[in-house]
Amino acid sequence: MAPVALFIFSLLTHLEVLHSAEGRELYNPCAPYHCNDQLGDVKFPFKNMTQPPECGLFTVDCSDHEHPKIQEEGYWHELERISPANTNFINDSELQQRLEHSFCDDQIFDNLSLPRPSPVYELFAHNLTLVQCNNATPTLSFTDFKNTCTKAATYYTTLSDRSLRSSPPPPRPSCTIIFMPADPSKPPFSLSALTARFSLQLPLRKECKRCYDRKGECRLDDHGEFQCFGEKGVKLGLKLGLGKIDISEVKYIIDLIWDNC
């Protein structure tokens, strides 16, 4: 009788594991979220405001269905749509208002920059690289600056157009690198080329895509190297070779075993 009881206990324990595992699979915290008719579903590598960090690299705020926004480098851009190739089409009225002011105004570029180059994803965008230096009489060794603006203790210089896939030039002490969207139809290397209507393509690197496929989270370690954190590996499952079992069928089998003991 003891072996039979042990078998029944083991079977019921496995069924409980199966039930809990199926419950976890049914609840998907990273499920696509419908934003609006124009933007459609928000899904990886993007996530909504309430989803955990492992669901995506960029957060989309759909609380205002008419004017959804996407967060990039701490700034919220107005988002028109996202293409299947993960290209963001942005038309930012607030940014446009900023650009209509003097470019020498210190507040224009506050908390404003395109995403930086990253080992996690690649970036493709027309851009100008600005250097903002808090020094009344800055001494810059950059040889390719094309335009300057000086006001009080802030100095700006636009460097030659660089692909965002490349590493930016190292900033001088007291200087900050700012990536800004540029209109390719305007004269290059000029502050007049800055625009509030632009597209930004964000294809994931293969290693990061494989990490998310394994339910992991793409992050950078303290050395700036790519790491896959929290990957789940193979999904839990009941290795009985029986597929899904109805509870009534299990009860019938147990009754048969018990009656024949």
mmCIF file of C-alpha atoms in Angstrom:
data_model
loop_
_atom_site.group_PDB
_atom_site.id
_atom_site.type_symbol
_atom_site.label_atom_id
_atom_site.label_comp_id
_atom_site.label_asym_id
_atom_site.label_seq_id
_atom_site.Cartn_x
_atom_site.Cartn_y
_atom_site.Cartn_z
ATOM 1 C CA MET A 1 0.000 0.000 0.000
ATOM 2 C CA ALA A 2 2.849 2.396 0.795
ATOM 3 C CA PRO A 3 4.271 2.324 -2.773
ATOM 4 C CA VAL A 4 0.797 3.079 -4.161
ATOM 5 C CA ALA A 5 0.311 5.996 -1.803
ATOM 6 C CA LEU A 6 3.752 7.281 -2.715
ATOM 7 C CA PHE A 7 2.915 7.033 -6.426
ATOM 8 C CA ILE A 8 -0.370 8.925 -5.977
ATOM 9 C CA PHE A 9 1.353 11.630 -3.930
ATOM 10 C CA SER A 10 4.066 11.995 -6.585
ATOM 11 C CA LEU A 11 1.488 12.215 -9.376
ATOM 12 C CA LEU A 12 -0.524 14.882 -7.591
ATOM 13 C CA THR A 13 2.640 16.872 -6.862
ATOM 14 C CA HIS A 14 3.586 16.838 -10.534
ATOM 15 C CA LEU A 15 0.093 17.967 -11.490
ATOM 16 C CA GLU A 16 0.391 20.908 -9.096
ATOM 17 C CA VAL A 17 3.690 21.887 -10.724
ATOM 18 C CA LEU A 18 2.031 21.672 -14.139
ATOM 19 C CA HIS A 19 -0.887 23.797 -12.996
ATOM 20 C CA SER A 20 1.327 26.518 -11.532
ATOM 21 C CA ALA A 21 3.594 26.509 -14.595
ATOM 22 C CA GLU A 22 0.623 26.873 -16.931
ATOM 23 C CA GLY A 23 -0.671 29.700 -14.764
ATOM 24 C CA ARG A 24 2.623 31.547 -15.151
ATOM 25 C CA GLU A 25 2.580 31.019 -18.914
ATOM 26 C CA LEU A 26 -0.989 32.319 -19.167
ATOM 27 C CA TYR A 27 0.035 35.530 -17.377
ATOM 28 C CA ASN A 28 2.467 37.364 -19.607
ATOM 29 C CA PRO A 29 3.603 40.694 -18.098
ATOM 30 C CA CYS A 30 5.201 41.588 -21.449
ATOM 31 C CA ALA A 31 2.111 41.004 -23.588
ATOM 32 C CA PRO A 32 1.556 43.557 -26.424
ATOM 33 C CA TYR A 33 -0.430 46.597 -25.340
ATOM 34 C CA HIS A 34 -2.807 48.403 -27.705
ATOM 35 C CA CYS A 35 -1.973 52.108 -27.690
ATOM 36 C CA ASN A 36 -4.246 53.621 -30.356
ATOM 37 C CA ASP A 37 -5.444 52.926 -33.894
ATOM 38 C CA GLN A 38 -2.516 54.723 -35.526
ATOM 39 C CA LEU A 39 0.286 53.334 -33.380
ATOM 40 C CA GLY A 40 -1.242 49.884 -32.912
ATOM 41 C CA ASP A 41 0.239 47.441 -30.410
ATOM 42 C CA VAL A 42 3.258 48.359 -28.305
ATOM 43 C CA LYS A 43 5.536 45.337 -28.020
ATOM 44 C CA PHE A 44 9.191 44.424 -27.589
ATOM 45 C CA PRO A 45 11.629 46.189 -27.831
ATOM 46 C CA PHE A 46 9.151 48.804 -26.593
ATOM 47 C CA LYS A 47 7.041 48.584 -23.432
ATOM 48 C CA ASN A 48 4.281 50.547 -21.768
ATOM 49 C CA MET A 49 4.443 52.519 -18.519
ATOM 50 C CA THR A 50 3.301 49.679 -16.255
ATOM 51 C CA GLN A 51 5.426 46.836 -17.635
ATOM 52 C CA PRO A 52 8.677 45.767 -15.915
ATOM 53 C CA PRO A 53 12.093 46.722 -17.379
ATOM 54 C CA GLU A 54 12.685 43.310 -18.944
ATOM 55 C CA CYS A 55 9.735 43.860 -21.312
ATOM 56 C CA GLY A 56 11.509 46.454 -23.452
ATOM 57 C CA LEU A 57 14.272 48.997 -23.854
ATOM 58 C CA PHE A 58 12.139 52.076 -24.534
ATOM 59 C CA THR A 59 8.976 53.150 -22.686
ATOM 60 C CA VAL A 60 5.875 54.370 -24.538
ATOM 61 C CA ASP A 61 3.278 56.431 -22.669
ATOM 62 C CA CYS A 62 -0.210 55.953 -24.148
ATOM 63 C CA SER A 63 -2.147 57.690 -21.344
ATOM 64 C CA ASP A 64 -3.025 60.381 -23.904
ATOM 65 C CA HIS A 65 -4.303 58.254 -26.795
ATOM 66 C CA GLU A 66 -4.214 61.195 -29.194
ATOM 67 C CA HIS A 67 -0.603 62.103 -28.392
ATOM 68 C CA PRO A 68 1.439 59.078 -27.272
ATOM 69 C CA LYS A 69 5.054 59.689 -26.270
ATOM 70 C CA ILE A 70 8.262 57.690 -26.213
ATOM 71 C CA GLN A 71 11.058 58.182 -23.699
ATOM 72 C CA GLU A 72 14.562 58.505 -25.098
ATOM 73 C CA GLU A 73 17.460 59.582 -22.887
ATOM 74 C CA GLY A 74 15.031 60.908 -20.281
ATOM 75 C CA TYR A 75 13.091 63.137 -22.720
ATOM 76 C CA TRP A 76 9.549 62.328 -23.862
ATOM 77 C CA HIS A 77 9.081 62.737 -27.635
ATOM 78 C CA GLU A 78 5.666 62.817 -29.315
ATOM 79 C CA LEU A 79 5.388 59.566 -31.259
ATOM 80 C CA GLU A 80 3.507 59.274 -34.549
ATOM 81 C CA ARG A 81 4.055 55.589 -35.329
ATOM 82 C CA ILE A 82 6.447 52.640 -35.099
ATOM 83 C CA SER A 83 7.273 50.645 -38.217
ATOM 84 C CA PRO A 84 7.726 46.838 -38.279
ATOM 85 C CA ALA A 85 11.489 47.505 -38.548
ATOM 86 C CA ASN A 86 11.377 49.343 -35.169
ATOM 87 C CA THR A 87 11.713 52.777 -36.746
ATOM 88 C CA ASN A 88 10.186 55.552 -34.611
ATOM 89 C CA PHE A 89 8.536 58.390 -36.501
ATOM 90 C CA ILE A 90 8.520 61.433 -34.247
ATOM 91 C CA ASN A 91 6.851 64.816 -34.670
ATOM 92 C CA ASP A 92 7.424 66.707 -31.437
ATOM 93 C CA SER A 93 5.543 69.992 -31.044
ATOM 94 C CA GLU A 94 7.203 70.779 -27.698
ATOM 95 C CA LEU A 95 10.650 70.261 -29.215
ATOM 96 C CA GLN A 96 9.637 72.508 -32.110
ATOM 97 C CA GLN A 97 8.778 75.266 -29.651
ATOM 98 C CA ARG A 98 12.183 74.879 -28.050
ATOM 99 C CA LEU A 99 13.967 75.134 -31.389
ATOM 100 C CA GLU A 100 12.127 78.351 -32.246
ATOM 101 C CA HIS A 101 14.007 80.089 -29.429
ATOM 102 C CA SER A 102 17.607 81.220 -29.552
ATOM 103 C CA PHE A 103 20.023 78.299 -29.788
ATOM 104 C CA CYS A 104 22.162 80.080 -27.216
ATOM 105 C CA ASP A 105 19.414 79.687 -24.600
ATOM 106 C CA ASP A 106 20.766 77.312 -21.961
ATOM 107 C CA GLN A 107 17.364 75.649 -21.445
ATOM 108 C CA ILE A 108 16.838 74.518 -25.047
ATOM 109 C CA PHE A 109 18.885 71.360 -24.664
ATOM 110 C CA ASP A 110 18.002 70.558 -21.031
ATOM 111 C CA ASN A 111 17.314 66.807 -20.653
ATOM 112 C CA LEU A 112 17.350 66.537 -24.428
ATOM 113 C CA SER A 113 19.399 64.111 -26.501
ATOM 114 C CA LEU A 114 18.901 61.121 -28.758
ATOM 115 C CA PRO A 115 19.898 57.731 -27.316
ATOM 116 C CA ARG A 116 23.631 57.146 -27.039
ATOM 117 C CA PRO A 117 25.499 54.391 -28.906
ATOM 118 C CA SER A 118 24.988 51.096 -27.106
ATOM 119 C CA PRO A 119 26.214 47.483 -27.302
ATOM 120 C CA VAL A 120 22.545 46.465 -26.887
ATOM 121 C CA TYR A 121 21.062 48.131 -29.986
ATOM 122 C CA GLU A 122 22.192 49.970 -33.086
ATOM 123 C CA LEU A 123 21.057 53.468 -34.016
ATOM 124 C CA PHE A 124 20.396 54.980 -37.414
ATOM 125 C CA ALA A 125 19.433 58.639 -37.634
ATOM 126 C CA HIS A 126 20.476 61.908 -39.230
ATOM 127 C CA ASN A 127 21.989 63.872 -36.390
ATOM 128 C CA LEU A 128 24.207 66.684 -35.277
ATOM 129 C CA THR A 129 26.592 66.135 -32.390
ATOM 130 C CA LEU A 130 26.664 69.154 -30.101
ATOM 131 C CA VAL A 131 29.215 69.855 -27.403
ATOM 132 C CA GLN A 132 27.981 71.975 -24.500
ATOM 133 C CA CYS A 133 30.750 73.359 -22.284
ATOM 134 C CA ASN A 134 30.193 75.216 -19.049
ATOM 135 C CA ASN A 135 33.234 77.424 -19.262
ATOM 136 C CA ALA A 136 33.333 81.146 -19.943
ATOM 137 C CA THR A 137 36.498 80.800 -22.012
ATOM 138 C CA PRO A 138 36.517 77.177 -23.200
ATOM 139 C CA THR A 139 39.514 75.656 -24.889
ATOM 140 C CA LEU A 140 38.429 72.881 -27.256
ATOM 141 C CA SER A 141 40.804 70.775 -29.311
ATOM 142 C CA PHE A 142 38.111 69.585 -31.749
ATOM 143 C CA THR A 143 39.281 70.311 -35.275
ATOM 144 C CA ASP A 144 35.987 69.681 -37.084
ATOM 145 C CA PHE A 145 33.630 72.141 -35.377
ATOM 146 C CA LYS A 146 31.487 74.038 -37.875
ATOM 147 C CA ASN A 147 29.448 76.478 -35.870
ATOM 148 C CA THR A 148 29.730 78.069 -32.445
ATOM 149 C CA CYS A 149 27.514 79.971 -30.081
ATOM 150 C CA THR A 150 28.688 81.740 -26.977
ATOM 151 C CA LYS A 151 26.516 83.125 -24.219
ATOM 152 C CA ALA A 152 27.491 83.636 -20.596
ATOM 153 C CA ALA A 153 29.228 80.440 -19.460
ATOM 154 C CA THR A 154 27.819 78.082 -22.100
ATOM 155 C CA TYR A 155 29.499 77.231 -25.364
ATOM 156 C CA TYR A 156 28.111 75.100 -28.192
ATOM 157 C CA THR A 157 29.869 73.677 -31.183
ATOM 158 C CA THR A 158 28.401 71.350 -33.813
ATOM 159 C CA LEU A 159 30.722 68.577 -34.880
ATOM 160 C CA SER A 160 30.636 66.975 -38.297
ATOM 161 C CA ASP A 161 27.759 64.560 -38.782
ATOM 162 C CA ARG A 162 28.661 61.184 -37.267
ATOM 163 C CA SER A 163 26.732 57.936 -37.415
ATOM 164 C CA LEU A 164 25.228 57.160 -34.041
ATOM 165 C CA ARG A 165 26.757 53.730 -34.403
ATOM 166 C CA SER A 166 30.173 55.272 -33.807
ATOM 167 C CA SER A 167 31.498 56.304 -30.454
ATOM 168 C CA PRO A 168 31.260 60.058 -29.807
ATOM 169 C CA PRO A 169 34.410 62.086 -29.285
ATOM 170 C CA PRO A 170 35.495 62.143 -25.652
ATOM 171 C CA PRO A 171 34.125 65.251 -23.936
ATOM 172 C CA ARG A 172 36.473 67.735 -22.368
ATOM 173 C CA PRO A 173 36.252 68.341 -18.640
ATOM 174 C CA SER A 174 33.067 70.389 -17.982
ATOM 175 C CA CYS A 175 31.701 69.491 -21.463
ATOM 176 C CA THR A 176 28.677 67.354 -22.392
ATOM 177 C CA ILE A 177 27.967 65.508 -25.655
ATOM 178 C CA ILE A 178 24.412 66.002 -26.997
ATOM 179 C CA PHE A 179 22.963 64.145 -29.995
ATOM 180 C CA MET A 180 20.252 66.115 -31.786
ATOM 181 C CA PRO A 181 18.031 65.129 -34.748
ATOM 182 C CA ALA A 182 18.893 66.897 -37.995
ATOM 183 C CA ASP A 183 17.032 67.500 -41.243
ATOM 184 C CA PRO A 184 19.163 65.973 -44.054
ATOM 185 C CA SER A 185 17.736 68.475 -46.562
ATOM 186 C CA LYS A 186 19.182 71.420 -44.615
ATOM 187 C CA PRO A 187 22.820 72.617 -44.800
ATOM 188 C CA PRO A 188 24.969 70.166 -42.859
ATOM 189 C CA PHE A 189 26.870 71.070 -39.699
ATOM 190 C CA SER A 190 24.511 73.953 -38.951
ATOM 191 C CA LEU A 191 22.220 74.552 -35.995
ATOM 192 C CA SER A 192 19.513 75.511 -38.506
ATOM 193 C CA ALA A 193 19.347 71.812 -39.490
ATOM 194 C CA LEU A 194 17.955 70.812 -36.095
ATOM 195 C CA THR A 195 14.425 69.467 -36.455
ATOM 196 C CA ALA A 196 11.508 68.239 -34.353
ATOM 197 C CA ARG A 197 10.249 65.883 -37.082
ATOM 198 C CA PHE A 198 12.527 62.904 -37.605
ATOM 199 C CA SER A 199 12.795 59.120 -37.644
ATOM 200 C CA LEU A 200 14.999 56.941 -35.479
ATOM 201 C CA GLN A 201 15.668 53.296 -36.290
ATOM 202 C CA LEU A 202 16.523 51.017 -33.365
ATOM 203 C CA PRO A 203 17.413 47.505 -34.549
ATOM 204 C CA LEU A 204 18.454 45.164 -31.745
ATOM 205 C CA ARG A 205 21.790 43.437 -31.883
ATOM 206 C CA LYS A 206 21.507 39.678 -32.388
ATOM 207 C CA GLU A 207 22.874 38.852 -28.940
ATOM 208 C CA CYS A 208 20.244 41.053 -27.283
ATOM 209 C CA LYS A 209 17.409 39.582 -29.352
ATOM 210 C CA ARG A 210 18.456 36.059 -28.363
ATOM 211 C CA CYS A 211 18.614 37.199 -24.727
ATOM 212 C CA TYR A 212 15.012 38.446 -24.791
ATOM 213 C CA ASP A 213 13.893 35.276 -26.582
ATOM 214 C CA ARG A 214 15.208 33.414 -23.522
ATOM 215 C CA LYS A 215 13.163 35.747 -21.260
ATOM 216 C CA GLY A 216 16.297 37.592 -20.177
ATOM 217 C CA GLU A 217 16.994 41.322 -19.947
ATOM 218 C CA CYS A 218 19.655 43.130 -21.984
ATOM 219 C CA ARG A 219 21.840 45.276 -19.747
ATOM 220 C CA LEU A 220 25.330 46.692 -19.568
ATOM 221 C CA ASP A 221 27.629 45.733 -16.729
ATOM 222 C CA ASP A 222 29.926 48.106 -14.843
ATOM 223 C CA HIS A 223 32.469 47.860 -17.663
ATOM 224 C CA GLY A 224 29.964 48.780 -20.390
ATOM 225 C CA GLU A 225 29.840 45.213 -21.727
ATOM 226 C CA PHE A 226 26.652 43.446 -22.782
ATOM 227 C CA GLN A 227 25.168 40.967 -20.298
ATOM 228 C CA CYS A 228 21.988 38.889 -20.351
ATOM 229 C CA PHE A 229 20.416 39.024 -16.886
ATOM 230 C CA GLY A 230 17.695 36.789 -15.485
ATOM 231 C CA GLU A 231 17.265 34.512 -18.506
ATOM 232 C CA LYS A 232 14.790 31.768 -17.745
ATOM 233 C CA GLY A 233 16.134 29.073 -20.075
ATOM 234 C CA VAL A 234 13.846 26.166 -20.895
ATOM 235 C CA LYS A 235 10.246 26.642 -19.836
ATOM 236 C CA LEU A 236 8.870 24.546 -17.010
ATOM 237 C CA GLY A 237 6.822 21.567 -18.103
ATOM 238 C CA LEU A 238 5.610 18.188 -16.918
ATOM 239 C CA LYS A 239 7.945 15.510 -18.282
ATOM 240 C CA LEU A 240 5.483 12.641 -18.127
ATOM 241 C CA GLY A 241 5.051 12.180 -21.851
ATOM 242 C CA LEU A 242 1.307 12.434 -21.331
ATOM 243 C CA GLY A 243 0.593 15.925 -22.636
ATOM 244 C CA LYS A 244 -2.274 17.720 -20.917
ATOM 245 C CA ILE A 245 -4.264 15.528 -18.543
ATOM 246 C CA ASP A 246 -7.797 16.215 -17.434
ATOM 247 C CA ILE A 247 -8.270 16.011 -13.648
ATOM 248 C CA SER A 248 -11.228 13.674 -14.029
ATOM 249 C CA GLU A 249 -9.028 11.262 -15.983
ATOM 250 C CA VAL A 250 -6.438 11.316 -13.201
ATOM 251 C CA LYS A 251 -9.103 10.598 -10.578
ATOM 252 C CA TYR A 252 -10.346 7.641 -12.650
ATOM 253 C CA ILE A 253 -6.799 6.198 -12.873
ATOM 254 C CA ILE A 254 -6.253 6.614 -9.117
ATOM 255 C CA ASP A 255 -9.567 4.867 -8.351
ATOM 256 C CA LEU A 256 -8.577 1.948 -10.577
ATOM 257 C CA ILE A 257 -5.216 1.568 -8.826
ATOM 258 C CA TRP A 258 -6.799 1.823 -5.389
ATOM 259 C CA ASP A 259 -9.524 -0.772 -6.166
ATOM 260 C CA ASN A 260 -6.921 -3.276 -7.364
ATOM 261 C CA CYS A 261 -4.718 -3.018 -4.282
#
